[in-house]
Amino acid sequence: MIKGSFMIGSEMIEIIIDGNNTMFRDTASGTTTTIQGLKINKAGAIKEHPDLKDDEEWKEKTLDRLKEHIKKLKTEDKKINYVKDELKKHGYTPMFKQRAGHRPQKF
């Protein structure tokens, strides 16, 4: 299991990757969700996927593409680094990563 901490605005979220399961946790409210609960910036999504510019389901399709790509990666380290790079494009600021209960490290 590996966990990454990110800031978006004044909110801190955690991404928990355990094998092929990816969960997102809002530290303020303590709620945990799947990838569908992510806040995605439309400009960042269109920059990455220009074909979704006029699509009304741009958010769902962006998240589906992200989810499928994460599943293809072999190790949890590669997955958390990919998620970090993708979320930076959508306005998230990477803070820390923590592997299996060890001390957190800066990204």
PDB file of N, CA and C in Angstrom:
ATOM      1  N   MET A   1       0.837  -1.169   0.000  1.00  0.00           N
ATOM      2  CA  MET A   1       0.000   0.000   0.000  1.00  0.00           C
ATOM      3  C   MET A   1       0.888   1.240   0.000  1.00  0.00           C
ATOM      4  N   ILE A   2       0.469   2.240  -0.772  1.00  0.00           N
ATOM      5  CA  ILE A   2       1.176   3.512  -0.821  1.00  0.00           C
ATOM      6  C   ILE A   2       0.141   4.630  -0.795  1.00  0.00           C
ATOM      7  N   LYS A   3       0.489   5.719  -0.120  1.00  0.00           N
ATOM      8  CA  LYS A   3      -0.451   6.827   0.034  1.00  0.00           C
ATOM      9  C   LYS A   3       0.230   8.114  -0.397  1.00  0.00           C
ATOM     10  N   GLY A   4      -0.500   8.960  -1.128  1.00  0.00           N
ATOM     11  CA  GLY A   4       0.001  10.271  -1.522  1.00  0.00           C
ATOM     12  C   GLY A   4      -0.907  11.349  -0.972  1.00  0.00           C
ATOM     13  N   SER A   5      -0.330  12.466  -0.527  1.00  0.00           N
ATOM     14  CA  SER A   5      -1.104  13.595  -0.005  1.00  0.00           C
ATOM     15  C   SER A   5      -0.971  14.768  -0.967  1.00  0.00           C
ATOM     16  N   PHE A   6      -2.103  15.405  -1.273  1.00  0.00           N
ATOM     17  CA  PHE A   6      -2.158  16.498  -2.236  1.00  0.00           C
ATOM     18  C   PHE A   6      -3.025  17.623  -1.696  1.00  0.00           C
ATOM     19  N   MET A   7      -2.717  18.850  -2.102  1.00  0.00           N
ATOM     20  CA  MET A   7      -3.541  20.012  -1.764  1.00  0.00           C
ATOM     21  C   MET A   7      -4.239  20.487  -3.034  1.00  0.00           C
ATOM     22  N   ILE A   8      -5.516  20.855  -2.885  1.00  0.00           N
ATOM     23  CA  ILE A   8      -6.227  21.573  -3.941  1.00  0.00           C
ATOM     24  C   ILE A   8      -6.946  22.709  -3.238  1.00  0.00           C
ATOM     25  N   GLY A   9      -6.519  23.918  -3.532  1.00  0.00           N
ATOM     26  CA  GLY A   9      -7.025  25.057  -2.773  1.00  0.00           C
ATOM     27  C   GLY A   9      -6.559  24.916  -1.338  1.00  0.00           C
ATOM     28  N   SER A  10      -7.499  24.947  -0.409  1.00  0.00           N
ATOM     29  CA  SER A  10      -7.143  24.771   1.004  1.00  0.00           C
ATOM     30  C   SER A  10      -7.475  23.370   1.501  1.00  0.00           C
ATOM     31  N   GLU A  11      -7.893  22.489   0.607  1.00  0.00           N
ATOM     32  CA  GLU A  11      -8.271  21.124   0.985  1.00  0.00           C
ATOM     33  C   GLU A  11      -7.101  20.165   0.809  1.00  0.00           C
ATOM     34  N   MET A  12      -6.952  19.258   1.746  1.00  0.00           N
ATOM     35  CA  MET A  12      -5.944  18.202   1.659  1.00  0.00           C
ATOM     36  C   MET A  12      -6.662  16.905   1.323  1.00  0.00           C
ATOM     37  N   ILE A  13      -6.189  16.214   0.286  1.00  0.00           N
ATOM     38  CA  ILE A  13      -6.747  14.903  -0.034  1.00  0.00           C
ATOM     39  C   ILE A  13      -5.616  13.885  -0.021  1.00  0.00           C
ATOM     40  N   GLU A  14      -5.998  12.637   0.201  1.00  0.00           N
ATOM     41  CA  GLU A  14      -5.040  11.540   0.181  1.00  0.00           C
ATOM     42  C   GLU A  14      -5.474  10.550  -0.885  1.00  0.00           C
ATOM     43  N   ILE A  15      -4.505  10.036  -1.613  1.00  0.00           N
ATOM     44  CA  ILE A  15      -4.760   8.981  -2.583  1.00  0.00           C
ATOM     45  C   ILE A  15      -4.117   7.728  -2.019  1.00  0.00           C
ATOM     46  N   ILE A  16      -4.909   6.677  -1.910  1.00  0.00           N
ATOM     47  CA  ILE A  16      -4.432   5.415  -1.354  1.00  0.00           C
ATOM     48  C   ILE A  16      -4.476   4.377  -2.465  1.00  0.00           C
ATOM     49  N   ILE A  17      -3.324   3.795  -2.776  1.00  0.00           N
ATOM     50  CA  ILE A  17      -3.241   2.764  -3.808  1.00  0.00           C
ATOM     51  C   ILE A  17      -2.841   1.472  -3.124  1.00  0.00           C
ATOM     52  N   ASP A  18      -3.701   0.485  -3.253  1.00  0.00           N
ATOM     53  CA  ASP A  18      -3.461  -0.832  -2.674  1.00  0.00           C
ATOM     54  C   ASP A  18      -3.695  -1.850  -3.778  1.00  0.00           C
ATOM     55  N   GLY A  19      -2.614  -2.256  -4.434  1.00  0.00           N
ATOM     56  CA  GLY A  19      -2.755  -3.146  -5.580  1.00  0.00           C
ATOM     57  C   GLY A  19      -3.423  -2.404  -6.726  1.00  0.00           C
ATOM     58  N   ASN A  20      -4.569  -2.915  -7.193  1.00  0.00           N
ATOM     59  CA  ASN A  20      -5.313  -2.254  -8.266  1.00  0.00           C
ATOM     60  C   ASN A  20      -6.413  -1.345  -7.744  1.00  0.00           C
ATOM     61  N   ASN A  21      -6.567  -1.235  -6.432  1.00  0.00           N
ATOM     62  CA  ASN A  21      -7.589  -0.363  -5.853  1.00  0.00           C
ATOM     63  C   ASN A  21      -7.011   1.023  -5.624  1.00  0.00           C
ATOM     64  N   THR A  22      -7.711   2.036  -6.101  1.00  0.00           N
ATOM     65  CA  THR A  22      -7.313   3.428  -5.900  1.00  0.00           C
ATOM     66  C   THR A  22      -8.456   4.142  -5.211  1.00  0.00           C
ATOM     67  N   MET A  23      -8.178   4.685  -4.026  1.00  0.00           N
ATOM     68  CA  MET A  23      -9.196   5.395  -3.249  1.00  0.00           C
ATOM     69  C   MET A  23      -8.717   6.815  -2.977  1.00  0.00           C
ATOM     70  N   PHE A  24      -9.682   7.728  -2.842  1.00  0.00           N
ATOM     71  CA  PHE A  24      -9.394   9.128  -2.585  1.00  0.00           C
ATOM     72  C   PHE A  24     -10.087   9.517  -1.297  1.00  0.00           C
ATOM     73  N   ARG A  25      -9.343  10.183  -0.390  1.00  0.00           N
ATOM     74  CA  ARG A  25      -9.876  10.514   0.928  1.00  0.00           C
ATOM     75  C   ARG A  25      -9.724  12.007   1.174  1.00  0.00           C
ATOM     76  N   ASP A  26     -10.828  12.649   1.557  1.00  0.00           N
ATOM     77  CA  ASP A  26     -10.817  14.054   1.954  1.00  0.00           C
ATOM     78  C   ASP A  26     -10.497  14.090   3.440  1.00  0.00           C
ATOM     79  N   THR A  27      -9.377  14.692   3.816  1.00  0.00           N
ATOM     80  CA  THR A  27      -8.958  14.663   5.216  1.00  0.00           C
ATOM     81  C   THR A  27      -9.838  15.534   6.106  1.00  0.00           C
ATOM     82  N   ALA A  28     -10.458  16.571   5.557  1.00  0.00           N
ATOM     83  CA  ALA A  28     -11.299  17.462   6.370  1.00  0.00           C
ATOM     84  C   ALA A  28     -12.572  16.761   6.828  1.00  0.00           C
ATOM     85  N   SER A  29     -13.227  16.076   5.894  1.00  0.00           N
ATOM     86  CA  SER A  29     -14.492  15.425   6.237  1.00  0.00           C
ATOM     87  C   SER A  29     -14.327  13.945   6.558  1.00  0.00           C
ATOM     88  N   GLY A  30     -13.184  13.376   6.191  1.00  0.00           N
ATOM     89  CA  GLY A  30     -12.953  11.961   6.446  1.00  0.00           C
ATOM     90  C   GLY A  30     -13.642  11.045   5.455  1.00  0.00           C
ATOM     91  N   THR A  31     -14.222  11.615   4.397  1.00  0.00           N
ATOM     92  CA  THR A  31     -14.922  10.791   3.415  1.00  0.00           C
ATOM     93  C   THR A  31     -13.924  10.155   2.454  1.00  0.00           C
ATOM     94  N   THR A  32     -14.232   8.940   2.072  1.00  0.00           N
ATOM     95  CA  THR A  32     -13.416   8.202   1.121  1.00  0.00           C
ATOM     96  C   THR A  32     -14.273   7.883  -0.087  1.00  0.00           C
ATOM     97  N   THR A  33     -13.685   8.024  -1.271  1.00  0.00           N
ATOM     98  CA  THR A  33     -14.429   7.789  -2.499  1.00  0.00           C
ATOM     99  C   THR A  33     -13.526   7.115  -3.527  1.00  0.00           C
ATOM    100  N   THR A  34     -14.141   6.672  -4.592  1.00  0.00           N
ATOM    101  CA  THR A  34     -13.385   6.136  -5.721  1.00  0.00           C
ATOM    102  C   THR A  34     -12.924   7.310  -6.570  1.00  0.00           C
ATOM    103  N   ILE A  35     -12.354   7.021  -7.699  1.00  0.00           N
ATOM    104  CA  ILE A  35     -11.838   8.052  -8.595  1.00  0.00           C
ATOM    105  C   ILE A  35     -12.954   8.991  -9.082  1.00  0.00           C
ATOM    106  N   GLN A  36     -14.184   8.529  -9.082  1.00  0.00           N
ATOM    107  CA  GLN A  36     -15.306   9.344  -9.561  1.00  0.00           C
ATOM    108  C   GLN A  36     -15.541  10.576  -8.689  1.00  0.00           C
ATOM    109  N   GLY A  37     -15.028  10.604  -7.472  1.00  0.00           N
ATOM    110  CA  GLY A  37     -15.240  11.728  -6.576  1.00  0.00           C
ATOM    111  C   GLY A  37     -14.211  12.839  -6.707  1.00  0.00           C
ATOM    112  N   LEU A  38     -13.253  12.689  -7.622  1.00  0.00           N
ATOM    113  CA  LEU A  38     -12.219  13.705  -7.791  1.00  0.00           C
ATOM    114  C   LEU A  38     -12.778  14.992  -8.381  1.00  0.00           C
ATOM    115  N   LYS A  39     -12.220  16.115  -7.954  1.00  0.00           N
ATOM    116  CA  LYS A  39     -12.547  17.407  -8.559  1.00  0.00           C
ATOM    117  C   LYS A  39     -11.554  17.619  -9.695  1.00  0.00           C
ATOM    118  N   ILE A  40     -12.073  17.777 -10.900  1.00  0.00           N
ATOM    119  CA  ILE A  40     -11.227  17.926 -12.079  1.00  0.00           C
ATOM    120  C   ILE A  40     -11.471  19.291 -12.713  1.00  0.00           C
ATOM    121  N   ASN A  41     -10.394  19.978 -13.053  1.00  0.00           N
ATOM    122  CA  ASN A  41     -10.451  21.264 -13.724  1.00  0.00           C
ATOM    123  C   ASN A  41     -10.721  21.022 -15.209  1.00  0.00           C
ATOM    124  N   LYS A  42     -11.763  21.651 -15.756  1.00  0.00           N
ATOM    125  CA  LYS A  42     -12.135  21.420 -17.150  1.00  0.00           C
ATOM    126  C   LYS A  42     -11.028  21.852 -18.105  1.00  0.00           C
ATOM    127  N   ALA A  43     -10.384  22.979 -17.830  1.00  0.00           N
ATOM    128  CA  ALA A  43      -9.310  23.454 -18.708  1.00  0.00           C
ATOM    129  C   ALA A  43      -8.161  22.447 -18.750  1.00  0.00           C
ATOM    130  N   GLY A  44      -7.814  21.870 -17.599  1.00  0.00           N
ATOM    131  CA  GLY A  44      -6.753  20.866 -17.553  1.00  0.00           C
ATOM    132  C   GLY A  44      -7.145  19.592 -18.281  1.00  0.00           C
ATOM    133  N   ALA A  45      -8.411  19.199 -18.145  1.00  0.00           N
ATOM    134  CA  ALA A  45      -8.894  17.991 -18.821  1.00  0.00           C
ATOM    135  C   ALA A  45      -8.873  18.177 -20.333  1.00  0.00           C
ATOM    136  N   ILE A  46      -9.286  19.355 -20.799  1.00  0.00           N
ATOM    137  CA  ILE A  46      -9.315  19.616 -22.243  1.00  0.00           C
ATOM    138  C   ILE A  46      -7.896  19.745 -22.791  1.00  0.00           C
ATOM    139  N   LYS A  47      -6.987  20.294 -21.989  1.00  0.00           N
ATOM    140  CA  LYS A  47      -5.590  20.393 -22.416  1.00  0.00           C
ATOM    141  C   LYS A  47      -5.006  19.003 -22.644  1.00  0.00           C
ATOM    142  N   GLU A  48      -5.345  18.076 -21.768  1.00  0.00           N
ATOM    143  CA  GLU A  48      -4.842  16.706 -21.869  1.00  0.00           C
ATOM    144  C   GLU A  48      -5.594  15.895 -22.922  1.00  0.00           C
ATOM    145  N   HIS A  49      -6.897  16.131 -23.037  1.00  0.00           N
ATOM    146  CA  HIS A  49      -7.750  15.376 -23.962  1.00  0.00           C
ATOM    147  C   HIS A  49      -8.564  16.356 -24.811  1.00  0.00           C
ATOM    148  N   PRO A  50      -7.967  16.931 -25.868  1.00  0.00           N
ATOM    149  CA  PRO A  50      -8.663  17.946 -26.671  1.00  0.00           C
ATOM    150  C   PRO A  50      -9.952  17.442 -27.317  1.00  0.00           C
ATOM    151  N   ASP A  51     -10.065  16.140 -27.519  1.00  0.00           N
ATOM    152  CA  ASP A  51     -11.275  15.596 -28.140  1.00  0.00           C
ATOM    153  C   ASP A  51     -12.502  15.729 -27.241  1.00  0.00           C
ATOM    154  N   LEU A  52     -12.328  16.078 -25.980  1.00  0.00           N
ATOM    155  CA  LEU A  52     -13.455  16.201 -25.044  1.00  0.00           C
ATOM    156  C   LEU A  52     -13.945  17.642 -24.899  1.00  0.00           C
ATOM    157  N   LYS A  53     -13.431  18.553 -25.725  1.00  0.00           N
ATOM    158  CA  LYS A  53     -13.744  19.975 -25.586  1.00  0.00           C
ATOM    159  C   LYS A  53     -15.242  20.256 -25.593  1.00  0.00           C
ATOM    160  N   ASP A  54     -15.974  19.685 -26.534  1.00  0.00           N
ATOM    161  CA  ASP A  54     -17.409  19.953 -26.655  1.00  0.00           C
ATOM    162  C   ASP A  54     -18.267  18.820 -26.106  1.00  0.00           C
ATOM    163  N   ASP A  55     -17.652  17.893 -25.406  1.00  0.00           N
ATOM    164  CA  ASP A  55     -18.374  16.743 -24.869  1.00  0.00           C
ATOM    165  C   ASP A  55     -18.969  17.093 -23.507  1.00  0.00           C
ATOM    166  N   GLU A  56     -20.255  16.835 -23.338  1.00  0.00           N
ATOM    167  CA  GLU A  56     -20.906  17.140 -22.066  1.00  0.00           C
ATOM    168  C   GLU A  56     -20.477  16.180 -20.955  1.00  0.00           C
ATOM    169  N   GLU A  57     -19.969  15.023 -21.311  1.00  0.00           N
ATOM    170  CA  GLU A  57     -19.523  14.036 -20.325  1.00  0.00           C
ATOM    171  C   GLU A  57     -18.002  14.048 -20.198  1.00  0.00           C
ATOM    172  N   TRP A  58     -17.390  15.230 -20.324  1.00  0.00           N
ATOM    173  CA  TRP A  58     -15.935  15.347 -20.305  1.00  0.00           C
ATOM    174  C   TRP A  58     -15.330  14.831 -19.004  1.00  0.00           C
ATOM    175  N   LYS A  59     -15.981  15.113 -17.876  1.00  0.00           N
ATOM    176  CA  LYS A  59     -15.412  14.702 -16.586  1.00  0.00           C
ATOM    177  C   LYS A  59     -15.397  13.183 -16.455  1.00  0.00           C
ATOM    178  N   GLU A  60     -16.518  12.545 -16.773  1.00  0.00           N
ATOM    179  CA  GLU A  60     -16.600  11.088 -16.655  1.00  0.00           C
ATOM    180  C   GLU A  60     -15.582  10.404 -17.563  1.00  0.00           C
ATOM    181  N   LYS A  61     -15.461  10.912 -18.799  1.00  0.00           N
ATOM    182  CA  LYS A  61     -14.530  10.298 -19.746  1.00  0.00           C
ATOM    183  C   LYS A  61     -13.075  10.515 -19.323  1.00  0.00           C
ATOM    184  N   THR A  62     -12.771  11.694 -18.786  1.00  0.00           N
ATOM    185  CA  THR A  62     -11.415  11.961 -18.295  1.00  0.00           C
ATOM    186  C   THR A  62     -11.069  11.012 -17.151  1.00  0.00           C
ATOM    187  N   LEU A  63     -11.994  10.845 -16.211  1.00  0.00           N
ATOM    188  CA  LEU A  63     -11.750   9.962 -15.066  1.00  0.00           C
ATOM    189  C   LEU A  63     -11.644   8.505 -15.496  1.00  0.00           C
ATOM    190  N   ASP A  64     -12.454   8.087 -16.481  1.00  0.00           N
ATOM    191  CA  ASP A  64     -12.366   6.714 -16.982  1.00  0.00           C
ATOM    192  C   ASP A  64     -11.003   6.453 -17.618  1.00  0.00           C
ATOM    193  N   ARG A  65     -10.516   7.423 -18.392  1.00  0.00           N
ATOM    194  CA  ARG A  65      -9.199   7.265 -19.023  1.00  0.00           C
ATOM    195  C   ARG A  65      -8.097   7.186 -17.963  1.00  0.00           C
ATOM    196  N   LEU A  66      -8.207   8.004 -16.936  1.00  0.00           N
ATOM    197  CA  LEU A  66      -7.235   7.984 -15.843  1.00  0.00           C
ATOM    198  C   LEU A  66      -7.257   6.633 -15.132  1.00  0.00           C
ATOM    199  N   LYS A  67      -8.452   6.148 -14.853  1.00  0.00           N
ATOM    200  CA  LYS A  67      -8.606   4.875 -14.144  1.00  0.00           C
ATOM    201  C   LYS A  67      -8.024   3.716 -14.957  1.00  0.00           C
ATOM    202  N   GLU A  68      -8.306   3.682 -16.250  1.00  0.00           N
ATOM    203  CA  GLU A  68      -7.804   2.597 -17.095  1.00  0.00           C
ATOM    204  C   GLU A  68      -6.279   2.625 -17.189  1.00  0.00           C
ATOM    205  N   HIS A  69      -5.717   3.818 -17.283  1.00  0.00           N
ATOM    206  CA  HIS A  69      -4.260   3.903 -17.381  1.00  0.00           C
ATOM    207  C   HIS A  69      -3.594   3.463 -16.079  1.00  0.00           C
ATOM    208  N   ILE A  70      -4.179   3.817 -14.954  1.00  0.00           N
ATOM    209  CA  ILE A  70      -3.620   3.414 -13.655  1.00  0.00           C
ATOM    210  C   ILE A  70      -3.596   1.894 -13.543  1.00  0.00           C
ATOM    211  N   LYS A  71      -4.647   1.232 -14.010  1.00  0.00           N
ATOM    212  CA  LYS A  71      -4.713  -0.233 -13.930  1.00  0.00           C
ATOM    213  C   LYS A  71      -3.609  -0.899 -14.739  1.00  0.00           C
ATOM    214  N   LYS A  72      -3.155  -0.264 -15.825  1.00  0.00           N
ATOM    215  CA  LYS A  72      -2.136  -0.853 -16.693  1.00  0.00           C
ATOM    216  C   LYS A  72      -0.737  -0.819 -16.076  1.00  0.00           C
ATOM    217  N   LEU A  73      -0.504   0.103 -15.145  1.00  0.00           N
ATOM    218  CA  LEU A  73       0.828   0.235 -14.548  1.00  0.00           C
ATOM    219  C   LEU A  73       1.096  -0.927 -13.587  1.00  0.00           C
ATOM    220  N   LYS A  74       2.340  -1.383 -13.545  1.00  0.00           N
ATOM    221  CA  LYS A  74       2.689  -2.607 -12.813  1.00  0.00           C
ATOM    222  C   LYS A  74       2.855  -2.410 -11.309  1.00  0.00           C
ATOM    223  N   THR A  75       3.600  -1.389 -10.878  1.00  0.00           N
ATOM    224  CA  THR A  75       3.909  -1.249  -9.453  1.00  0.00           C
ATOM    225  C   THR A  75       3.142  -0.085  -8.830  1.00  0.00           C
ATOM    226  N   GLU A  76       2.993  -0.137  -7.516  1.00  0.00           N
ATOM    227  CA  GLU A  76       2.310   0.940  -6.798  1.00  0.00           C
ATOM    228  C   GLU A  76       3.096   2.241  -6.904  1.00  0.00           C
ATOM    229  N   ASP A  77       4.432   2.156  -6.926  1.00  0.00           N
ATOM    230  CA  ASP A  77       5.260   3.359  -7.065  1.00  0.00           C
ATOM    231  C   ASP A  77       5.000   4.048  -8.402  1.00  0.00           C
ATOM    232  N   LYS A  78       4.932   3.259  -9.474  1.00  0.00           N
ATOM    233  CA  LYS A  78       4.635   3.836 -10.788  1.00  0.00           C
ATOM    234  C   LYS A  78       3.236   4.440 -10.802  1.00  0.00           C
ATOM    235  N   LYS A  79       2.302   3.793 -10.129  1.00  0.00           N
ATOM    236  CA  LYS A  79       0.926   4.293 -10.089  1.00  0.00           C
ATOM    237  C   LYS A  79       0.839   5.623  -9.357  1.00  0.00           C
ATOM    238  N   ILE A  80       1.471   5.735  -8.182  1.00  0.00           N
ATOM    239  CA  ILE A  80       1.378   6.983  -7.414  1.00  0.00           C
ATOM    240  C   ILE A  80       2.104   8.110  -8.142  1.00  0.00           C
ATOM    241  N   ASN A  81       3.208   7.809  -8.813  1.00  0.00           N
ATOM    242  CA  ASN A  81       3.912   8.848  -9.575  1.00  0.00           C
ATOM    243  C   ASN A  81       3.096   9.299 -10.779  1.00  0.00           C
ATOM    244  N   TYR A  82       2.406   8.367 -11.429  1.00  0.00           N
ATOM    245  CA  TYR A  82       1.540   8.742 -12.547  1.00  0.00           C
ATOM    246  C   TYR A  82       0.375   9.598 -12.055  1.00  0.00           C
ATOM    247  N   VAL A  83      -0.251   9.198 -10.946  1.00  0.00           N
ATOM    248  CA  VAL A  83      -1.361   9.972 -10.381  1.00  0.00           C
ATOM    249  C   VAL A  83      -0.872  11.368 -10.011  1.00  0.00           C
ATOM    250  N   LYS A  84       0.312  11.460  -9.422  1.00  0.00           N
ATOM    251  CA  LYS A  84       0.889  12.764  -9.061  1.00  0.00           C
ATOM    252  C   LYS A  84       1.033  13.647 -10.297  1.00  0.00           C
ATOM    253  N   ASP A  85       1.608  13.107 -11.363  1.00  0.00           N
ATOM    254  CA  ASP A  85       1.806  13.889 -12.587  1.00  0.00           C
ATOM    255  C   ASP A  85       0.478  14.317 -13.199  1.00  0.00           C
ATOM    256  N   GLU A  86      -0.509  13.424 -13.184  1.00  0.00           N
ATOM    257  CA  GLU A  86      -1.820  13.760 -13.746  1.00  0.00           C
ATOM    258  C   GLU A  86      -2.542  14.806 -12.912  1.00  0.00           C
ATOM    259  N   LEU A  87      -2.513  14.661 -11.599  1.00  0.00           N
ATOM    260  CA  LEU A  87      -3.242  15.602 -10.748  1.00  0.00           C
ATOM    261  C   LEU A  87      -2.608  16.990 -10.767  1.00  0.00           C
ATOM    262  N   LYS A  88      -1.297  17.067 -10.965  1.00  0.00           N
ATOM    263  CA  LYS A  88      -0.641  18.372 -11.080  1.00  0.00           C
ATOM    264  C   LYS A  88      -1.225  19.151 -12.255  1.00  0.00           C
ATOM    265  N   LYS A  89      -1.553  18.457 -13.330  1.00  0.00           N
ATOM    266  CA  LYS A  89      -2.141  19.108 -14.507  1.00  0.00           C
ATOM    267  C   LYS A  89      -3.519  19.670 -14.206  1.00  0.00           C
ATOM    268  N   HIS A  90      -4.179  19.130 -13.199  1.00  0.00           N
ATOM    269  CA  HIS A  90      -5.544  19.540 -12.867  1.00  0.00           C
ATOM    270  C   HIS A  90      -5.601  20.436 -11.628  1.00  0.00           C
ATOM    271  N   GLY A  91      -4.465  21.000 -11.233  1.00  0.00           N
ATOM    272  CA  GLY A  91      -4.465  21.983 -10.162  1.00  0.00           C
ATOM    273  C   GLY A  91      -4.137  21.461  -8.771  1.00  0.00           C
ATOM    274  N   TYR A  92      -3.808  20.186  -8.631  1.00  0.00           N
ATOM    275  CA  TYR A  92      -3.445  19.624  -7.328  1.00  0.00           C
ATOM    276  C   TYR A  92      -1.950  19.852  -7.070  1.00  0.00           C
ATOM    277  N   THR A  93      -1.587  20.113  -5.823  1.00  0.00           N
ATOM    278  CA  THR A  93      -0.189  20.288  -5.439  1.00  0.00           C
ATOM    279  C   THR A  93       0.259  19.065  -4.644  1.00  0.00           C
ATOM    280  N   PRO A  94       1.242  18.299  -5.160  1.00  0.00           N
ATOM    281  CA  PRO A  94       1.717  17.120  -4.428  1.00  0.00           C
ATOM    282  C   PRO A  94       2.480  17.523  -3.172  1.00  0.00           C
ATOM    283  N   MET A  95       2.223  16.829  -2.074  1.00  0.00           N
ATOM    284  CA  MET A  95       2.871  17.136  -0.806  1.00  0.00           C
ATOM    285  C   MET A  95       3.789  15.989  -0.363  1.00  0.00           C
ATOM    286  N   PHE A  96       3.196  14.841  -0.019  1.00  0.00           N
ATOM    287  CA  PHE A  96       3.958  13.722   0.539  1.00  0.00           C
ATOM    288  C   PHE A  96       3.498  12.399  -0.044  1.00  0.00           C
ATOM    289  N   LYS A  97       4.392  11.395   0.045  1.00  0.00           N
ATOM    290  CA  LYS A  97       3.989  10.015  -0.222  1.00  0.00           C
ATOM    291  C   LYS A  97       4.483   9.165   0.932  1.00  0.00           C
ATOM    292  N   GLN A  98       3.731   8.118   1.223  1.00  0.00           N
ATOM    293  CA  GLN A  98       4.044   7.256   2.359  1.00  0.00           C
ATOM    294  C   GLN A  98       3.794   5.815   1.948  1.00  0.00           C
ATOM    295  N   ARG A  99       4.775   4.969   2.147  1.00  0.00           N
ATOM    296  CA  ARG A  99       4.659   3.563   1.767  1.00  0.00           C
ATOM    297  C   ARG A  99       4.462   2.703   3.001  1.00  0.00           C
ATOM    298  N   ALA A 100       3.375   1.942   3.026  1.00  0.00           N
ATOM    299  CA  ALA A 100       3.108   0.902   4.026  1.00  0.00           C
ATOM    300  C   ALA A 100       3.377   1.339   5.464  1.00  0.00           C
ATOM    301  N   GLY A 101       2.944   2.527   5.841  1.00  0.00           N
ATOM    302  CA  GLY A 101       3.072   2.968   7.218  1.00  0.00           C
ATOM    303  C   GLY A 101       4.411   3.574   7.598  1.00  0.00           C
ATOM    304  N   HIS A 102       5.369   3.616   6.671  1.00  0.00           N
ATOM    305  CA  HIS A 102       6.662   4.236   6.958  1.00  0.00           C
ATOM    306  C   HIS A 102       6.509   5.749   7.005  1.00  0.00           C
ATOM    307  N   ARG A 103       7.566   6.441   7.356  1.00  0.00           N
ATOM    308  CA  ARG A 103       7.521   7.901   7.436  1.00  0.00           C
ATOM    309  C   ARG A 103       7.161   8.511   6.083  1.00  0.00           C
ATOM    310  N   PRO A 104       6.366   9.587   6.110  1.00  0.00           N
ATOM    311  CA  PRO A 104       6.061  10.279   4.849  1.00  0.00           C
ATOM    312  C   PRO A 104       7.322  10.932   4.275  1.00  0.00           C
ATOM    313  N   GLN A 105       7.398  10.956   2.944  1.00  0.00           N
ATOM    314  CA  GLN A 105       8.505  11.603   2.241  1.00  0.00           C
ATOM    315  C   GLN A 105       7.919  12.634   1.288  1.00  0.00           C
ATOM    316  N   LYS A 106       8.655  13.716   1.043  1.00  0.00           N
ATOM    317  CA  LYS A 106       8.208  14.682   0.044  1.00  0.00           C
ATOM    318  C   LYS A 106       8.263  14.022  -1.323  1.00  0.00           C
ATOM    319  N   PHE A 107       7.312  14.391  -2.186  1.00  0.00           N
ATOM    320  CA  PHE A 107       7.313  13.860  -3.554  1.00  0.00           C
ATOM    321  C   PHE A 107       8.549  14.310  -4.281  1.00  0.00           C
TER     322      PHE A 107
END
